[in-house]
Short mmCIF file of C-alpha atoms and ligand atoms in Angstrom, two decimals:
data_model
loop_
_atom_site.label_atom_id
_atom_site.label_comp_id
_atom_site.label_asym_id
_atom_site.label_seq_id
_atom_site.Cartn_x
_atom_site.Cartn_y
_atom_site.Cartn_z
CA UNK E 1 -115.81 68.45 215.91
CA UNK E 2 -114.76 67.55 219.30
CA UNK E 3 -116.71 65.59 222.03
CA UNK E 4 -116.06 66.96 226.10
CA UNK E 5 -117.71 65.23 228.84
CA UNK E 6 -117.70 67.73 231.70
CA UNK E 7 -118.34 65.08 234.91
CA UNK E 8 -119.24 68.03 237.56
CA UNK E 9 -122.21 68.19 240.17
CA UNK E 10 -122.04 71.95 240.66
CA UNK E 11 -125.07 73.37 238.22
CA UNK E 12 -123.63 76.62 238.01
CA UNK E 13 -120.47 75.06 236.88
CA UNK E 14 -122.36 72.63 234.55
CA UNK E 15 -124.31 75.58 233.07
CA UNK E 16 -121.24 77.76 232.46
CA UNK E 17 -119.24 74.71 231.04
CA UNK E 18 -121.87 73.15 228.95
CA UNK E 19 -122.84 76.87 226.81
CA UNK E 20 -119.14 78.12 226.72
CA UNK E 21 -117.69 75.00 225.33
CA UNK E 22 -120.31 74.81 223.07
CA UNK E 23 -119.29 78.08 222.01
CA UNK E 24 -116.52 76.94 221.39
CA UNK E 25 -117.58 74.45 219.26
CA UNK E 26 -117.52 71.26 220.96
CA UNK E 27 -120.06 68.83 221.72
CA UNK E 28 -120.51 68.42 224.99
CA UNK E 29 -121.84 65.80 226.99
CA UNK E 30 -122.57 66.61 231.16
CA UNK E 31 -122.76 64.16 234.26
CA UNK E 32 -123.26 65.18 238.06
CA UNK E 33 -121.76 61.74 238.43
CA UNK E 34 -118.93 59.89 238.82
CA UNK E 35 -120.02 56.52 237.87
CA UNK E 36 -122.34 57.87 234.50
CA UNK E 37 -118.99 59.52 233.90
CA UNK E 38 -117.20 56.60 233.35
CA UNK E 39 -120.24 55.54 231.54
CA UNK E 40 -120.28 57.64 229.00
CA UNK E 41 -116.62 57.70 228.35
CA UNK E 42 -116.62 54.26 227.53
CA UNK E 43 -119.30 54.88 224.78
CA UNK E 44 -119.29 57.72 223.60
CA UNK E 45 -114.85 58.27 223.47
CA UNK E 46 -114.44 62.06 224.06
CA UNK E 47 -111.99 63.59 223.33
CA UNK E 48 -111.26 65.43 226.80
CA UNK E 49 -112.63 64.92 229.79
CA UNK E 50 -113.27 67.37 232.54
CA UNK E 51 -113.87 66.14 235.71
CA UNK E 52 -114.57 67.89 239.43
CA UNK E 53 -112.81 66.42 242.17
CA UNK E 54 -115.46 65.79 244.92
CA UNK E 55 -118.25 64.76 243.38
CA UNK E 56 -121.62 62.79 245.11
CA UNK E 57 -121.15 59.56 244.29
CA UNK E 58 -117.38 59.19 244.37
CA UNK E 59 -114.06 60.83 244.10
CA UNK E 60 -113.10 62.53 241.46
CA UNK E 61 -109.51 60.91 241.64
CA UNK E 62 -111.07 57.31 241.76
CA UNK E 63 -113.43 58.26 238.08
CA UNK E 64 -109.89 59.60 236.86
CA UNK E 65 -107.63 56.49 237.85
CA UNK E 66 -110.95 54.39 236.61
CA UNK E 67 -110.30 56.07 233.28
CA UNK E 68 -106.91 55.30 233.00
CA UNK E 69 -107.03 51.88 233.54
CA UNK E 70 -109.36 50.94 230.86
CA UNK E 71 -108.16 50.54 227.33
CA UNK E 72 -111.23 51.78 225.92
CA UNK E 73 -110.55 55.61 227.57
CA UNK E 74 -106.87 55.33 228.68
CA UNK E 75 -105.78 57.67 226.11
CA UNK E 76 -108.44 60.24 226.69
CA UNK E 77 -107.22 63.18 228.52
CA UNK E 78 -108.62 64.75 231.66
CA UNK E 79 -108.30 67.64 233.25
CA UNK E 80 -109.21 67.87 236.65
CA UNK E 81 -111.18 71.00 238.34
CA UNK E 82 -110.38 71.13 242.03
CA UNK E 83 -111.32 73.36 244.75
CA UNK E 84 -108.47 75.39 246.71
CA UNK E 85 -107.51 73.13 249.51
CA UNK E 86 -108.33 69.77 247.70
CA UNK E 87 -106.45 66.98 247.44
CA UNK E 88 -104.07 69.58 244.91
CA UNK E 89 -101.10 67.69 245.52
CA UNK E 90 -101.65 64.40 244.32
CA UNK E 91 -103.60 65.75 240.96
CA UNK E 92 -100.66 67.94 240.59
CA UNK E 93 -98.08 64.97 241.21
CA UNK E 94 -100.39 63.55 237.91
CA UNK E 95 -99.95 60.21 240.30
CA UNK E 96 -103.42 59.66 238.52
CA UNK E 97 -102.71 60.13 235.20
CA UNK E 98 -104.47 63.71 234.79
CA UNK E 99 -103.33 65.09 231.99
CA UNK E 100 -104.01 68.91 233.94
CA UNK E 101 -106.11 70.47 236.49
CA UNK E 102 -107.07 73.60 237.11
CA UNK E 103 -108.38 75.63 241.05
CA UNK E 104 -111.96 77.01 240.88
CA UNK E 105 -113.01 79.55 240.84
CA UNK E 106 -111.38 79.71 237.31
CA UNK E 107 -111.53 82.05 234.05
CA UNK E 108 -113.38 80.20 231.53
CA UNK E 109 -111.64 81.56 229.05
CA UNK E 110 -108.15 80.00 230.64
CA UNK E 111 -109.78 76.51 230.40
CA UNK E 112 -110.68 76.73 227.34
CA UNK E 113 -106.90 77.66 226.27
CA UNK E 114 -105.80 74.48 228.49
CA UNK E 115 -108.31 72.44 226.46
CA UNK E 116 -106.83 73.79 223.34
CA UNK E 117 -103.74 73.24 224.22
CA UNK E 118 -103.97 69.34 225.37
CA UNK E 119 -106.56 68.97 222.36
CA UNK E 120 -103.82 70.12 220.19
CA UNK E 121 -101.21 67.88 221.67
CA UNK E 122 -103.04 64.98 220.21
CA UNK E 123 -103.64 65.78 216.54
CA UNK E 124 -102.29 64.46 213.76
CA UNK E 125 -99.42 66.78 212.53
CA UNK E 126 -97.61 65.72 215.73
CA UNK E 127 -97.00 62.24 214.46
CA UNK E 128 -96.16 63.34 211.24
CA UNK E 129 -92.97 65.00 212.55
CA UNK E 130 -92.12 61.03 213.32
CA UNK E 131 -91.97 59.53 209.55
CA UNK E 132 -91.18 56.37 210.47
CA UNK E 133 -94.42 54.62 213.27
CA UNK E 134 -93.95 51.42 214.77
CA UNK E 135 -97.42 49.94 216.44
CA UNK E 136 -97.21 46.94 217.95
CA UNK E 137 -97.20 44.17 214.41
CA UNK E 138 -97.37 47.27 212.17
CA UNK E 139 -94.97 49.04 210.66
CA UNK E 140 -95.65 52.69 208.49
CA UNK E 141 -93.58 54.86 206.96
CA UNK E 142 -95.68 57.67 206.29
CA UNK E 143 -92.98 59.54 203.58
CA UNK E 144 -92.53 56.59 201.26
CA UNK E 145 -96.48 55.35 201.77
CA UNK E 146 -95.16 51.96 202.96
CA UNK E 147 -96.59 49.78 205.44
CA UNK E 148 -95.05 46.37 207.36
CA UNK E 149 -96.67 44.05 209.22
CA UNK E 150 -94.47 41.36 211.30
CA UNK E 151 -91.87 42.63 208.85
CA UNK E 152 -93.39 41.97 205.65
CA UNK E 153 -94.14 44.75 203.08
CA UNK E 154 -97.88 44.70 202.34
CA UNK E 155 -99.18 46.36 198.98
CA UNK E 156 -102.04 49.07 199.73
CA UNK E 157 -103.71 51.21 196.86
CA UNK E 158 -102.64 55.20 197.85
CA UNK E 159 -105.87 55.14 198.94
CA UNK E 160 -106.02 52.19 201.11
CA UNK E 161 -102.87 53.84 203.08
CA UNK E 162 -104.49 56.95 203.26
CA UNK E 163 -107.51 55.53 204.83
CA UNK E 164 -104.77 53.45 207.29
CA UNK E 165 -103.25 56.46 208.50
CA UNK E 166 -106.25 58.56 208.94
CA UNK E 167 -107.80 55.87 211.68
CA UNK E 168 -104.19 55.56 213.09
CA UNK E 169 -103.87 58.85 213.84
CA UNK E 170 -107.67 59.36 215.30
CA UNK E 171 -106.70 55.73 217.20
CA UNK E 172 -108.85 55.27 220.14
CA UNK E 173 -111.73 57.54 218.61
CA UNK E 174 -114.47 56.27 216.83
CA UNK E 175 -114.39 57.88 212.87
CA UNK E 176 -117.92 57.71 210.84
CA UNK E 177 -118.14 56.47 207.65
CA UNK E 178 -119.55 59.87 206.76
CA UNK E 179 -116.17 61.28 208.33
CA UNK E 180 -113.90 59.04 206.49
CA UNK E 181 -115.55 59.53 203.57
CA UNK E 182 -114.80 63.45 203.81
CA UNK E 183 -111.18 62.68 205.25
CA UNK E 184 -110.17 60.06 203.15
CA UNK E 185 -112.00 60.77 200.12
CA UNK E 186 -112.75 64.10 200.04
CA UNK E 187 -115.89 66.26 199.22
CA UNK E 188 -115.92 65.39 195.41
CA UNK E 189 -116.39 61.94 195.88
CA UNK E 190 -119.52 60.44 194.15
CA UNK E 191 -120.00 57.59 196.50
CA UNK E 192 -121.67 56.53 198.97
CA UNK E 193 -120.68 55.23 202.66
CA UNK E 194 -120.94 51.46 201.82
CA UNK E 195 -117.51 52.08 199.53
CA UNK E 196 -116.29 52.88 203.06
CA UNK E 197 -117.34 49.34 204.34
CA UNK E 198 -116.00 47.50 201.52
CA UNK E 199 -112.80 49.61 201.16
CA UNK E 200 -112.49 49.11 205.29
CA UNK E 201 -112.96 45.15 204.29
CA UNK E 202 -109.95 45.09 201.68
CA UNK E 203 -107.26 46.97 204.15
CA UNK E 204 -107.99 44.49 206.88
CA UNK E 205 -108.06 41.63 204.93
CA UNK E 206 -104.75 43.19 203.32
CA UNK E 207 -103.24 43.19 206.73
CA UNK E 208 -103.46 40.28 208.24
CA UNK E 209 -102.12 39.56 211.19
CA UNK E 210 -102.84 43.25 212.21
CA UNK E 211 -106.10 43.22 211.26
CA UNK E 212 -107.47 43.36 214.39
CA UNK E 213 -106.39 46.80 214.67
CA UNK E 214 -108.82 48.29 213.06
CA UNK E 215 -112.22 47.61 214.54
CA UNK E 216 -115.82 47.87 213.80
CA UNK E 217 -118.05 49.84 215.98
CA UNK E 218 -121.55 48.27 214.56
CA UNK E 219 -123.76 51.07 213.43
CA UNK E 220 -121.37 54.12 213.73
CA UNK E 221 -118.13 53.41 211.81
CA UNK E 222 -114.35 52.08 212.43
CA UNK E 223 -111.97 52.89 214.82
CA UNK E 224 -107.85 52.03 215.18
CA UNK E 225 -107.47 50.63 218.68
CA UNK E 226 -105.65 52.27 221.41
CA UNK E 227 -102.88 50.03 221.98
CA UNK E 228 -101.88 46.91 220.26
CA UNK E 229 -102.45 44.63 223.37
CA UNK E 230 -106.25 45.79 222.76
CA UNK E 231 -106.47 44.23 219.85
CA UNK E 232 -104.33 41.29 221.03
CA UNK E 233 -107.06 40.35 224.06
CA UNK E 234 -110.03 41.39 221.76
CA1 CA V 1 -118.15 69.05 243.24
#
């Protein structure tokens, strides 16, 4: 399942957004605002973000550069819907770190193939293709299940790397325990969420220095942080 926040004051738009991405099965969460926009990124992570240029409170442009400068949604991406004759140029120079835009009036069915697309950029399988993942103190190689931190080979239990790599690769996104526990487990496992607490406990204790890596968001689950210097200002 994948979260959208659609940040756009039209309520036609809004409408037509909010029931065909949930169509498409997504969660979606709406704002006419700029400032709720950046809100709600913050805590609730989406995964995409789509976000009108001119909106009442304040540019569209400013919510987007806001976005990108904080660690918490820096690696979200945003697509930006812009009227003809807006500020196109910039938002197509990506100066602000839009990831795409697209004019209104648009096909719905267009957006949702950009969403796809960037969604799909994202994913997992892409960093498999890269064996060998270097993140800041940490070092995996995902063929030969090994893991480094400052240099030194740690020991982890197949499933303690499994559980590593599944929050690496969701980094920046907030995993349940009732997601982990299908992801990491699988649906045959006879146990309950707490083994995902105390499983959680052992791989940071396991990795020291990087421990901080991996951090608890009380009363939903775990996430991997965005970038190493997160964790190293945290
Ligand atoms: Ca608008």
């Amino acid at each position: 399942m994948t979260r959208i926040l659609v940040v756009e004051d039209e309520p036609d738009l809004q409408r037509v957004l909010d029931y065909n991405l949930r169509q498409g099965g997504h969660e979606v969460s709406v704002t006419r605002l700029g400032l709720e926009g950046i809100k709600l990124a913050r805590e609730q992570r989406p995964d995409l973000v789509l976000l009108d240029l001119m909106l009442p409170d304040m540019p569209g442009t400013e919510v987007c550069k806001q976005l990108k400068e904080h660690p918490a949604t820096r690696g979200t991406p945003v697509i930006m819907l812009t009227a003809k004759g807006e500020e196109i140029d910039r938002v197509v120079g990506f100066e602000l770190g839009a990831d795409d835009y697209v004019v209104k009036p648009f096909s719905v069915r267009e957006l949702l193939l950009r969403i796809q697309a960037i969604l799909r950029r994202g994913r997992p399988e892409d960093d498999e293709l890269e064996p060998m993942v270097e993140f800041g103190r940490l070092k995996i190689d995902r063929g030969a299940h090994r893991i480094w931190v400052e240099g030194v080979e740690i020991e982890l239990t197949a499933l303690e790397f499994k559980l590593l790599v599944t929050l690496y690769d969701r980094r920046n996104r907030v995993q349940t325990r009732s997601a982990l526990l299908d992801d990491v487990w699988g649906i045959q496992a006879d146990i309950t969420t707490r083994t995902v607490d105390t499983h959680v406990k052992r791989l940071r204790e396991k990795l020291e220095a990087a421990r901080d890596y991996v951090e608890t968001v009380r009363g939903v689950g775990y996430r991997f942080v965005a970038t190493p210097e997160e964790a190293a200002t945290a």
